[in-house]
Phi, psi and omega in degrees: 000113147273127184240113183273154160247140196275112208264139211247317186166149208302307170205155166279142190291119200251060119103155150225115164280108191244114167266166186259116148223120200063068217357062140255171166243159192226129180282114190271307150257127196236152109221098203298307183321130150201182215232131170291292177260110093200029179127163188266163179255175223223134193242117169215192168234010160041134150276288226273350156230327146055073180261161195209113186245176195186136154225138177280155182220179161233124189288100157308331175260147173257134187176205170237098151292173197185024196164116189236148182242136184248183162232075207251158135236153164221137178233042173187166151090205180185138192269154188233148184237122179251157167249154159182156213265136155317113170241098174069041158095313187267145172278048154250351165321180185311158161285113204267354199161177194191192142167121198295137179240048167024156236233291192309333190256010181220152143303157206270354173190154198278093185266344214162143172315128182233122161293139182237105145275148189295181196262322184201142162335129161283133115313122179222151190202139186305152200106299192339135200243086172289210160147123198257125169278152168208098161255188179198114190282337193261330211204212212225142156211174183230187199195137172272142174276166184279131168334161179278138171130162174276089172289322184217111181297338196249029165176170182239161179228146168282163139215154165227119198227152163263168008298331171326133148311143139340069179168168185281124158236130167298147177285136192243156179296134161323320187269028197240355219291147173287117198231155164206145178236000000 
């Protein structure tokens, strides 16, 4: 018997996590490549996917995060952003902070990077074993995808989709996938 898992999309386009110092920002983590087609992937509420996306990161910098730059849209809804500490590697740890975002207050579709501020500073230190969720509880947003390849080592990016059980699975490479017969 064979089983593939069905690659949803190469990486969610990851980002620049940015702190503040001495009110300039400083980019800690990037990976600014992404791809226009085959479509942005869909952070909703659904009834048939109620999809969620998440990437882990490793904090490079001593600092205040304050600020995640997306290639985010939203044309409903409101995008909810959790900052929260990595457990084993998964985008589940505690919650350290956020911040809810308005429909309105993003493009109506995902062209491009939008800085996004936290609601209040992260405390952080290099080393640190992050990871940011990104849902939309009302309405709909999109997310561009990240170039094909492992772009960026320190980290991974997830979803959680129905039909799938309920919990995060990693996006895995095409040349990756895992068969057994």
């Amino acid at each position: 018997m064979n089983y593939l898992h069905t690659l949803l999309a190469t990486s969610v386009a990851f980002v620049s996590v940015v702190a503040t110092a001495h009110a300039r920002l400083i980019t800690d983590q990037s990976q600014p490549e992404f791809v226009l087609a085959p479509g942005p992937l869909t952070i909703d509420n659904d009834p048939g996917s109620e999809q969620k996306l998440a990437q882990t990161f490793i904090a490079g910098l001593d600092g205040p995060l304050t600020h995640l730059k997306l290639p985010v849209g939203c044309s409903s809804g409101a995008l909810i952003i959790e900052i929260r500490r990595q457990d084993a590697g998964m985008p589940t740890g505690g919650i350290l902070g956020g911040v809810t975002v308005p429909a309105i207050d993003l493009p109506d579709s995902p062209t491009d990077f939008q800085l996004i501020e936290l609601d209040a500073p992260i405390a952080m230190s290099p080393g640190d074993a992050l990871a940011f969720t990104l849902r939309n509880e009302t309405g709909s947003c999109g997310l561009l995808r990240g170039a094909s390849g492992d772009r960026y080592t320190n980290g991974r990016s997830f979803f959680d989709a129905r039909p799938n059980l309920p919990g995060w699975v990693p996006f895995i490479k095409a040349n990756s996938r895992p068969t057994e017969s």
